[in-house]
């Protein structure tokens, strides 16, 4: 594979060029009990940009706003060279019912807040962060298009939403001449592959670039957890550390650690780290544009960037895919099976290239 951060990719149906690994800035600040102090965050930013990276991901409420504020300082002299992505919908002020959600009032207020915190007059890529099943899609799309027309955001995207809703929104945007969605952010890694059922195929069909978050499954794919930690998950203290979050969200299971064992085996064969193998695997998917890496130290970031140089053998990819395989369920299994194909094609031999 052998990529570099300045081997840029087009984002979805747009002409926007972005690096094949995005720098996640949720680690910028320590308000959540883990993360990087400002000086350390600056080192992460500088290292990424010096290597040719131009795609940086944050959200208005990451580390209680510190993430955006730090990026506002760090990008003061090279703002135009960077693609800044941020998000809205997560609650900004507890107790204020309209400071969260995807509706028009919060959309416009969130954009203004992010512009102030990022110290910029435009946002390159703006995401709806979390779908909430309450706001009409026309209200969201029209609001986003209004902001694009005002020049406050350049491109729009979505995260954490059902595939059927995203495809519906894209169709409405196309029919009404509103700004189309160009990006989709989902959780996707060797442990969490359910996005392969509908979300990733939908994104390819509808012109959205996929940016996987948590490509290392909250650190599980780095190999730093053992089977002893599976039992500790039941007694997590809730102290707010990154490890506690990982233990509490159910990412540590016997099945997942079986996947990690194969990742470690492949890493040893390649002379790479498990983290590099996990990240490189996501890059193999043609539907993926740029996994989002969330390092807390320059050493972790250096290790993550090494994923761009990983070259798998066909056998290694097969082993990783087999170890982490999921059931696709109905209708996918039916349509892909011999019986389903026979019903529509008989004995026709058909080569497909998509």
mmCIF file of C-alpha atoms in Angstrom:
data_model
loop_
_atom_site.group_PDB
_atom_site.id
_atom_site.type_symbol
_atom_site.label_atom_id
_atom_site.label_comp_id
_atom_site.label_asym_id
_atom_site.label_seq_id
_atom_site.Cartn_x
_atom_site.Cartn_y
_atom_site.Cartn_z
ATOM 1 C CA UNK A 1 0.000 0.000 0.000
ATOM 2 C CA UNK A 2 2.692 2.494 1.115
ATOM 3 C CA UNK A 3 0.789 5.784 1.375
ATOM 4 C CA UNK A 4 1.805 9.123 2.852
ATOM 5 C CA UNK A 5 -0.265 11.830 4.506
ATOM 6 C CA UNK A 6 0.178 13.962 1.400
ATOM 7 C CA UNK A 7 -1.198 11.252 -0.881
ATOM 8 C CA UNK A 8 -4.560 12.964 -0.875
ATOM 9 C CA UNK A 9 -7.969 11.463 -1.566
ATOM 10 C CA UNK A 10 -11.176 13.048 -2.835
ATOM 11 C CA UNK A 11 -13.903 13.322 -0.212
ATOM 12 C CA UNK A 12 -17.046 11.634 -1.488
ATOM 13 C CA UNK A 13 -18.619 13.256 -4.535
ATOM 14 C CA UNK A 14 -16.755 16.508 -3.884
ATOM 15 C CA UNK A 15 -13.456 17.724 -5.285
ATOM 16 C CA UNK A 16 -12.058 18.329 -1.778
ATOM 17 C CA UNK A 17 -8.635 16.737 -1.205
ATOM 18 C CA UNK A 18 -8.009 15.197 2.200
ATOM 19 C CA UNK A 19 -5.260 13.102 3.777
ATOM 20 C CA UNK A 20 -5.812 9.320 4.076
ATOM 21 C CA UNK A 21 -5.634 9.574 7.875
ATOM 22 C CA UNK A 22 -7.498 12.345 9.691
ATOM 23 C CA UNK A 23 -6.215 13.731 12.987
ATOM 24 C CA UNK A 24 -8.885 13.407 15.655
ATOM 25 C CA UNK A 25 -8.814 16.280 18.139
ATOM 26 C CA UNK A 26 -11.068 14.758 20.800
ATOM 27 C CA UNK A 27 -7.816 14.184 22.720
ATOM 28 C CA UNK A 28 -7.011 17.918 22.729
ATOM 29 C CA UNK A 29 -7.672 18.868 26.346
ATOM 30 C CA UNK A 30 -8.017 16.938 29.603
ATOM 31 C CA UNK A 31 -11.518 17.930 30.689
ATOM 32 C CA UNK A 32 -12.804 14.383 30.151
ATOM 33 C CA UNK A 33 -10.220 12.834 32.467
ATOM 34 C CA UNK A 34 -7.843 11.793 29.691
ATOM 35 C CA UNK A 35 -6.243 13.510 26.744
ATOM 36 C CA UNK A 36 -3.378 15.883 26.014
ATOM 37 C CA UNK A 37 -2.463 19.111 27.750
ATOM 38 C CA UNK A 38 -2.243 22.147 25.427
ATOM 39 C CA UNK A 39 1.535 21.895 24.888
ATOM 40 C CA UNK A 40 1.281 18.192 24.057
ATOM 41 C CA UNK A 41 -1.704 18.790 21.787
ATOM 42 C CA UNK A 42 0.363 21.382 19.915
ATOM 43 C CA UNK A 43 3.066 18.780 19.331
ATOM 44 C CA UNK A 44 0.474 16.374 17.919
ATOM 45 C CA UNK A 45 -0.885 19.050 15.598
ATOM 46 C CA UNK A 46 2.560 20.133 14.395
ATOM 47 C CA UNK A 47 3.731 16.573 13.784
ATOM 48 C CA UNK A 48 0.646 15.748 11.730
ATOM 49 C CA UNK A 49 0.812 18.913 9.618
ATOM 50 C CA UNK A 50 4.580 18.663 9.069
ATOM 51 C CA UNK A 51 4.058 15.192 7.568
ATOM 52 C CA UNK A 52 1.614 16.633 5.035
ATOM 53 C CA UNK A 53 -1.626 15.980 6.921
ATOM 54 C CA UNK A 54 -4.449 18.420 6.235
ATOM 55 C CA UNK A 55 -7.638 16.795 7.620
ATOM 56 C CA UNK A 56 -8.523 17.540 11.261
ATOM 57 C CA UNK A 57 -11.669 16.363 13.038
ATOM 58 C CA UNK A 58 -13.295 17.868 16.136
ATOM 59 C CA UNK A 59 -16.716 18.786 17.546
ATOM 60 C CA UNK A 60 -18.124 21.768 19.370
ATOM 61 C CA UNK A 61 -18.454 19.876 22.644
ATOM 62 C CA UNK A 62 -15.232 17.830 22.572
ATOM 63 C CA UNK A 63 -13.432 18.377 25.882
ATOM 64 C CA UNK A 64 -16.083 20.970 26.733
ATOM 65 C CA UNK A 65 -15.008 23.210 23.844
ATOM 66 C CA UNK A 66 -11.279 23.110 24.564
ATOM 67 C CA UNK A 67 -10.605 21.039 21.446
ATOM 68 C CA UNK A 68 -12.002 23.697 19.124
ATOM 69 C CA UNK A 69 -10.383 26.539 21.070
ATOM 70 C CA UNK A 70 -6.938 24.917 20.855
ATOM 71 C CA UNK A 71 -7.381 24.325 17.133
ATOM 72 C CA UNK A 72 -8.304 27.978 16.797
ATOM 73 C CA UNK A 73 -4.890 28.843 18.251
ATOM 74 C CA UNK A 74 -2.944 26.198 16.333
ATOM 75 C CA UNK A 75 -4.409 27.079 12.924
ATOM 76 C CA UNK A 76 -3.918 30.818 13.203
ATOM 77 C CA UNK A 77 -1.190 30.893 10.537
ATOM 78 C CA UNK A 78 -2.159 28.031 8.215
ATOM 79 C CA UNK A 79 -5.946 27.938 8.346
ATOM 80 C CA UNK A 80 -6.481 27.994 4.581
ATOM 81 C CA UNK A 81 -4.220 24.960 4.049
ATOM 82 C CA UNK A 82 -6.285 22.760 6.359
ATOM 83 C CA UNK A 83 -9.613 20.969 6.118
ATOM 84 C CA UNK A 84 -11.329 21.489 9.470
ATOM 85 C CA UNK A 85 -14.286 19.251 10.269
ATOM 86 C CA UNK A 86 -16.537 19.858 13.255
ATOM 87 C CA UNK A 87 -19.996 18.736 14.378
ATOM 88 C CA UNK A 88 -23.202 19.728 16.110
ATOM 89 C CA UNK A 89 -26.247 18.176 17.885
ATOM 90 C CA UNK A 90 -24.647 17.102 21.187
ATOM 91 C CA UNK A 91 -26.002 19.099 24.134
ATOM 92 C CA UNK A 92 -24.086 22.343 24.644
ATOM 93 C CA UNK A 93 -25.831 23.585 27.809
ATOM 94 C CA UNK A 94 -27.487 21.068 30.138
ATOM 95 C CA UNK A 95 -30.971 22.252 31.001
ATOM 96 C CA UNK A 96 -31.457 24.180 27.746
ATOM 97 C CA UNK A 97 -33.688 21.987 25.538
ATOM 98 C CA UNK A 98 -32.728 23.797 22.343
ATOM 99 C CA UNK A 99 -28.953 23.642 22.840
ATOM 100 C CA UNK A 100 -28.878 20.094 21.498
ATOM 101 C CA UNK A 101 -30.393 18.187 18.592
ATOM 102 C CA UNK A 102 -30.301 18.703 14.814
ATOM 103 C CA UNK A 103 -33.020 21.375 14.492
ATOM 104 C CA UNK A 104 -32.500 24.738 12.802
ATOM 105 C CA UNK A 105 -32.132 26.823 15.976
ATOM 106 C CA UNK A 106 -29.355 24.653 17.354
ATOM 107 C CA UNK A 107 -27.773 24.270 13.923
ATOM 108 C CA UNK A 108 -27.272 28.000 13.468
ATOM 109 C CA UNK A 109 -26.249 28.612 17.091
ATOM 110 C CA UNK A 110 -23.763 25.721 16.972
ATOM 111 C CA UNK A 111 -22.138 26.985 13.787
ATOM 112 C CA UNK A 112 -21.682 30.445 15.313
ATOM 113 C CA UNK A 113 -20.211 28.931 18.493
ATOM 114 C CA UNK A 114 -17.783 26.782 16.505
ATOM 115 C CA UNK A 115 -16.728 29.717 14.333
ATOM 116 C CA UNK A 116 -15.872 31.681 17.496
ATOM 117 C CA UNK A 117 -14.032 28.800 19.151
ATOM 118 C CA UNK A 118 -12.122 27.855 15.996
ATOM 119 C CA UNK A 119 -11.250 31.523 15.373
ATOM 120 C CA UNK A 120 -12.277 31.230 11.730
ATOM 121 C CA UNK A 121 -14.953 32.616 9.427
ATOM 122 C CA UNK A 122 -15.800 29.309 7.745
ATOM 123 C CA UNK A 123 -15.906 25.579 8.476
ATOM 124 C CA UNK A 124 -14.760 23.198 5.744
ATOM 125 C CA UNK A 125 -16.858 20.175 6.699
ATOM 126 C CA UNK A 126 -19.814 20.304 9.090
ATOM 127 C CA UNK A 127 -21.422 17.137 10.455
ATOM 128 C CA UNK A 128 -24.731 16.326 11.977
ATOM 129 C CA UNK A 129 -23.172 14.389 14.863
ATOM 130 C CA UNK A 130 -25.935 12.202 16.324
ATOM 131 C CA UNK A 131 -29.338 11.433 14.783
ATOM 132 C CA UNK A 132 -32.256 11.904 17.197
ATOM 133 C CA UNK A 133 -35.367 10.883 15.187
ATOM 134 C CA UNK A 134 -37.231 14.126 15.967
ATOM 135 C CA UNK A 135 -36.345 16.845 13.448
ATOM 136 C CA UNK A 136 -37.755 16.694 9.886
ATOM 137 C CA UNK A 137 -34.978 16.013 7.392
ATOM 138 C CA UNK A 138 -36.130 18.926 5.221
ATOM 139 C CA UNK A 139 -35.482 21.313 8.124
ATOM 140 C CA UNK A 140 -31.953 19.972 8.558
ATOM 141 C CA UNK A 141 -31.057 19.940 4.880
ATOM 142 C CA UNK A 142 -32.483 23.380 4.201
ATOM 143 C CA UNK A 143 -30.635 24.814 7.210
ATOM 144 C CA UNK A 144 -27.353 23.267 6.094
ATOM 145 C CA UNK A 145 -27.859 24.545 2.548
ATOM 146 C CA UNK A 146 -28.582 28.050 3.860
ATOM 147 C CA UNK A 147 -25.281 28.005 5.757
ATOM 148 C CA UNK A 148 -23.419 26.801 2.669
ATOM 149 C CA UNK A 149 -24.954 29.638 0.651
ATOM 150 C CA UNK A 150 -23.861 32.073 3.376
ATOM 151 C CA UNK A 151 -20.297 30.733 3.131
ATOM 152 C CA UNK A 152 -20.147 29.727 6.792
ATOM 153 C CA UNK A 153 -19.752 26.041 5.932
ATOM 154 C CA UNK A 154 -18.398 24.612 2.679
ATOM 155 C CA UNK A 155 -19.502 20.962 2.784
ATOM 156 C CA UNK A 156 -22.012 18.997 4.854
ATOM 157 C CA UNK A 157 -21.820 15.519 6.301
ATOM 158 C CA UNK A 158 -23.484 13.175 8.790
ATOM 159 C CA UNK A 159 -22.518 10.748 11.543
ATOM 160 C CA UNK A 160 -24.222 8.114 13.684
ATOM 161 C CA UNK A 161 -27.401 7.800 11.632
ATOM 162 C CA UNK A 162 -29.306 4.908 10.010
ATOM 163 C CA UNK A 163 -28.391 4.107 6.407
ATOM 164 C CA UNK A 164 -32.001 4.436 5.262
ATOM 165 C CA UNK A 165 -32.241 7.949 6.686
ATOM 166 C CA UNK A 166 -28.949 9.072 5.162
ATOM 167 C CA UNK A 167 -29.914 7.790 1.716
ATOM 168 C CA UNK A 168 -33.323 9.470 2.039
ATOM 169 C CA UNK A 169 -31.659 12.770 2.932
ATOM 170 C CA UNK A 170 -29.252 12.507 0.023
ATOM 171 C CA UNK A 171 -32.092 11.878 -2.393
ATOM 172 C CA UNK A 172 -34.081 14.859 -1.099
ATOM 173 C CA UNK A 173 -31.009 17.102 -1.338
ATOM 174 C CA UNK A 174 -30.439 16.020 -4.938
ATOM 175 C CA UNK A 175 -34.062 16.529 -5.965
ATOM 176 C CA UNK A 176 -34.326 19.978 -4.379
ATOM 177 C CA UNK A 177 -30.911 21.240 -5.436
ATOM 178 C CA UNK A 178 -29.650 21.559 -1.872
ATOM 179 C CA UNK A 179 -26.072 20.895 -0.797
ATOM 180 C CA UNK A 180 -25.476 17.121 -0.851
ATOM 181 C CA UNK A 181 -23.892 15.157 1.950
ATOM 182 C CA UNK A 182 -20.279 14.347 1.059
ATOM 183 C CA UNK A 183 -19.129 12.517 4.190
ATOM 184 C CA UNK A 184 -20.254 9.816 6.604
ATOM 185 C CA UNK A 185 -18.598 9.175 9.956
ATOM 186 C CA UNK A 186 -19.196 5.758 11.518
ATOM 187 C CA UNK A 187 -17.602 3.481 14.052
ATOM 188 C CA UNK A 188 -15.684 0.933 12.001
ATOM 189 C CA UNK A 189 -12.808 -1.365 12.892
ATOM 190 C CA UNK A 190 -11.857 -5.038 13.005
ATOM 191 C CA UNK A 191 -14.102 -5.524 16.027
ATOM 192 C CA UNK A 192 -17.052 -3.416 14.839
ATOM 193 C CA UNK A 193 -17.793 -4.325 11.209
ATOM 194 C CA UNK A 194 -21.582 -4.002 11.082
ATOM 195 C CA UNK A 195 -21.211 -0.889 8.917
ATOM 196 C CA UNK A 196 -20.406 -3.273 6.065
ATOM 197 C CA UNK A 197 -24.039 -4.426 5.960
ATOM 198 C CA UNK A 198 -25.643 -1.166 4.817
ATOM 199 C CA UNK A 199 -23.767 1.998 5.792
ATOM 200 C CA UNK A 200 -20.586 1.581 3.725
ATOM 201 C CA UNK A 201 -22.321 0.222 0.582
ATOM 202 C CA UNK A 202 -24.881 3.024 0.887
ATOM 203 C CA UNK A 203 -22.112 5.613 1.159
ATOM 204 C CA UNK A 204 -20.385 4.335 -1.973
ATOM 205 C CA UNK A 205 -23.643 4.344 -3.916
ATOM 206 C CA UNK A 206 -24.723 7.813 -2.730
ATOM 207 C CA UNK A 207 -21.364 9.592 -3.014
ATOM 208 C CA UNK A 208 -20.295 9.914 0.631
ATOM 209 C CA UNK A 209 -16.728 9.397 1.769
ATOM 210 C CA UNK A 210 -16.478 7.265 4.919
ATOM 211 C CA UNK A 211 -14.403 8.456 7.876
ATOM 212 C CA UNK A 212 -14.244 5.677 10.485
ATOM 213 C CA UNK A 213 -13.913 6.803 14.074
ATOM 214 C CA UNK A 214 -12.482 4.557 16.779
ATOM 215 C CA UNK A 215 -10.513 2.569 14.171
ATOM 216 C CA UNK A 216 -8.642 0.890 17.047
ATOM 217 C CA UNK A 217 -11.823 0.120 19.004
ATOM 218 C CA UNK A 218 -10.994 2.435 21.880
ATOM 219 C CA UNK A 219 -7.483 1.002 22.158
ATOM 220 C CA UNK A 220 -8.522 -2.647 22.241
ATOM 221 C CA UNK A 221 -6.799 -3.342 18.907
ATOM 222 C CA UNK A 222 -3.495 -1.977 20.226
ATOM 223 C CA UNK A 223 -3.186 -5.214 22.195
ATOM 224 C CA UNK A 224 -2.800 -3.480 25.547
ATOM 225 C CA UNK A 225 -5.719 -5.318 27.176
ATOM 226 C CA UNK A 226 -5.715 -8.921 28.370
ATOM 227 C CA UNK A 227 -8.383 -11.439 29.287
ATOM 228 C CA UNK A 228 -7.979 -10.371 32.903
ATOM 229 C CA UNK A 229 -9.452 -7.023 31.864
ATOM 230 C CA UNK A 230 -12.623 -8.752 30.647
ATOM 231 C CA UNK A 231 -13.439 -9.606 34.247
ATOM 232 C CA UNK A 232 -12.467 -6.135 35.419
ATOM 233 C CA UNK A 233 -15.116 -4.688 33.094
ATOM 234 C CA UNK A 234 -17.797 -5.834 35.504
ATOM 235 C CA UNK A 235 -16.283 -3.804 38.318
ATOM 236 C CA UNK A 236 -15.237 -0.646 36.440
ATOM 237 C CA UNK A 237 -15.067 2.215 38.902
ATOM 238 C CA UNK A 238 -16.314 4.928 36.541
ATOM 239 C CA UNK A 239 -13.372 7.208 37.264
ATOM 240 C CA UNK A 240 -13.547 8.799 33.807
ATOM 241 C CA UNK A 241 -10.285 7.408 32.457
ATOM 242 C CA UNK A 242 -10.024 6.159 28.888
ATOM 243 C CA UNK A 243 -9.594 2.598 30.159
ATOM 244 C CA UNK A 244 -12.777 2.844 32.231
ATOM 245 C CA UNK A 245 -14.712 4.059 29.196
ATOM 246 C CA UNK A 246 -13.420 1.125 27.162
ATOM 247 C CA UNK A 247 -14.288 -1.350 29.893
ATOM 248 C CA UNK A 248 -17.752 0.088 30.363
ATOM 249 C CA UNK A 249 -18.788 0.174 26.699
ATOM 250 C CA UNK A 250 -18.536 -3.587 26.243
ATOM 251 C CA UNK A 251 -15.580 -3.571 23.849
ATOM 252 C CA UNK A 252 -13.686 -6.141 25.918
ATOM 253 C CA UNK A 253 -15.082 -9.606 25.213
ATOM 254 C CA UNK A 254 -13.563 -13.020 24.607
ATOM 255 C CA UNK A 255 -14.569 -12.782 20.941
ATOM 256 C CA UNK A 256 -12.900 -9.406 20.523
ATOM 257 C CA UNK A 257 -9.708 -10.564 22.196
ATOM 258 C CA UNK A 258 -9.653 -13.545 19.811
ATOM 259 C CA UNK A 259 -9.582 -10.973 16.994
ATOM 260 C CA UNK A 260 -6.767 -9.120 18.763
ATOM 261 C CA UNK A 261 -4.763 -12.366 18.945
ATOM 262 C CA UNK A 262 -4.823 -12.612 15.148
ATOM 263 C CA UNK A 263 -3.922 -8.925 14.845
ATOM 264 C CA UNK A 264 -0.890 -9.545 17.062
ATOM 265 C CA UNK A 265 0.155 -12.552 14.985
ATOM 266 C CA UNK A 266 0.014 -10.562 11.749
ATOM 267 C CA UNK A 267 1.827 -7.639 13.384
ATOM 268 C CA UNK A 268 4.670 -9.946 14.438
ATOM 269 C CA UNK A 269 4.939 -11.361 10.917
ATOM 270 C CA UNK A 270 5.140 -7.885 9.412
ATOM 271 C CA UNK A 271 7.415 -6.389 12.049
ATOM 272 C CA UNK A 272 4.688 -3.864 12.843
ATOM 273 C CA UNK A 273 2.644 -2.945 15.897
ATOM 274 C CA UNK A 274 -0.924 -4.191 16.437
ATOM 275 C CA UNK A 275 -2.173 -0.599 16.173
ATOM 276 C CA UNK A 276 -0.587 -0.216 12.745
ATOM 277 C CA UNK A 277 -2.183 -3.458 11.564
ATOM 278 C CA UNK A 278 -5.622 -2.435 12.861
ATOM 279 C CA UNK A 279 -5.476 0.964 11.168
ATOM 280 C CA UNK A 280 -4.042 -0.403 7.931
ATOM 281 C CA UNK A 281 -6.882 -2.924 7.717
ATOM 282 C CA UNK A 282 -9.479 -0.123 7.608
ATOM 283 C CA UNK A 283 -7.551 1.522 4.768
ATOM 284 C CA UNK A 284 -7.939 -1.648 2.674
ATOM 285 C CA UNK A 285 -11.663 -1.032 2.284
ATOM 286 C CA UNK A 286 -12.274 0.903 -0.971
ATOM 287 C CA UNK A 287 -15.282 2.577 0.642
ATOM 288 C CA UNK A 288 -13.114 4.203 3.346
ATOM 289 C CA UNK A 289 -11.660 7.661 2.741
ATOM 290 C CA UNK A 290 -9.826 8.472 5.974
ATOM 291 C CA UNK A 291 -9.856 6.753 9.383
ATOM 292 C CA UNK A 292 -9.704 9.221 12.279
ATOM 293 C CA UNK A 293 -6.760 8.655 14.600
ATOM 294 C CA UNK A 294 -6.905 9.891 18.191
ATOM 295 C CA UNK A 295 -3.441 9.926 19.710
ATOM 296 C CA UNK A 296 -2.582 11.428 23.099
ATOM 297 C CA UNK A 297 1.208 11.548 22.678
ATOM 298 C CA UNK A 298 3.586 12.167 19.753
ATOM 299 C CA UNK A 299 4.867 8.595 20.142
ATOM 300 C CA UNK A 300 1.339 7.224 19.681
ATOM 301 C CA UNK A 301 0.807 9.448 16.659
ATOM 302 C CA UNK A 302 4.102 8.337 15.106
ATOM 303 C CA UNK A 303 3.043 4.732 15.593
ATOM 304 C CA UNK A 304 -0.373 5.388 14.035
ATOM 305 C CA UNK A 305 1.153 7.067 10.988
ATOM 306 C CA UNK A 306 3.211 3.928 10.406
ATOM 307 C CA UNK A 307 -0.034 2.247 9.315
ATOM 308 C CA UNK A 308 0.323 4.019 5.968
ATOM 309 C CA UNK A 309 3.364 1.847 5.200
ATOM 310 C CA UNK A 310 1.817 -1.550 6.009
ATOM 311 C CA UNK A 311 1.533 -4.035 3.130
ATOM 312 C CA UNK A 312 -0.527 -7.139 3.827
ATOM 313 C CA UNK A 313 -0.261 -10.431 2.007
ATOM 314 C CA UNK A 314 -3.493 -11.912 0.683
ATOM 315 C CA UNK A 315 -3.225 -14.642 3.299
ATOM 316 C CA UNK A 316 -2.919 -12.139 6.156
ATOM 317 C CA UNK A 317 -5.964 -10.203 4.988
ATOM 318 C CA UNK A 318 -7.932 -13.432 4.751
ATOM 319 C CA UNK A 319 -7.011 -14.355 8.325
ATOM 320 C CA UNK A 320 -7.983 -10.937 9.658
ATOM 321 C CA UNK A 321 -11.275 -10.993 7.765
ATOM 322 C CA UNK A 322 -12.091 -14.511 8.944
ATOM 323 C CA UNK A 323 -11.308 -13.767 12.584
ATOM 324 C CA UNK A 324 -13.510 -10.659 12.626
ATOM 325 C CA UNK A 325 -16.267 -11.790 10.259
ATOM 326 C CA UNK A 326 -19.876 -10.905 11.049
ATOM 327 C CA UNK A 327 -23.188 -12.398 10.011
ATOM 328 C CA UNK A 328 -24.771 -10.189 7.361
ATOM 329 C CA UNK A 329 -28.296 -11.450 8.006
ATOM 330 C CA UNK A 330 -31.362 -10.929 5.861
ATOM 331 C CA UNK A 331 -31.667 -9.795 3.104
ATOM 332 C CA UNK A 332 -27.929 -9.631 2.468
ATOM 333 C CA UNK A 333 -27.199 -13.315 3.016
ATOM 334 C CA UNK A 334 -30.188 -14.329 0.882
ATOM 335 C CA UNK A 335 -29.287 -12.018 -1.997
ATOM 336 C CA UNK A 336 -25.630 -13.038 -1.981
ATOM 337 C CA UNK A 337 -26.343 -16.762 -1.690
ATOM 338 C CA UNK A 338 -26.547 -19.289 -4.492
ATOM 339 C CA UNK A 339 -30.334 -19.598 -4.216
ATOM 340 C CA UNK A 340 -30.963 -15.868 -4.496
ATOM 341 C CA UNK A 341 -28.603 -15.506 -7.454
ATOM 342 C CA UNK A 342 -30.148 -18.480 -9.229
ATOM 343 C CA UNK A 343 -33.609 -16.933 -8.943
ATOM 344 C CA UNK A 344 -32.542 -13.838 -10.870
ATOM 345 C CA UNK A 345 -29.768 -15.135 -13.141
ATOM 346 C CA UNK A 346 -30.267 -18.835 -13.639
ATOM 347 C CA UNK A 347 -26.967 -20.171 -14.999
ATOM 348 C CA UNK A 348 -25.957 -16.782 -16.474
ATOM 349 C CA UNK A 349 -22.267 -15.987 -16.038
ATOM 350 C CA UNK A 350 -21.999 -12.288 -15.261
ATOM 351 C CA UNK A 351 -18.852 -10.344 -14.442
ATOM 352 C CA UNK A 352 -19.447 -7.293 -12.245
ATOM 353 C CA UNK A 353 -16.798 -4.616 -11.736
ATOM 354 C CA UNK A 354 -18.372 -2.369 -9.105
#
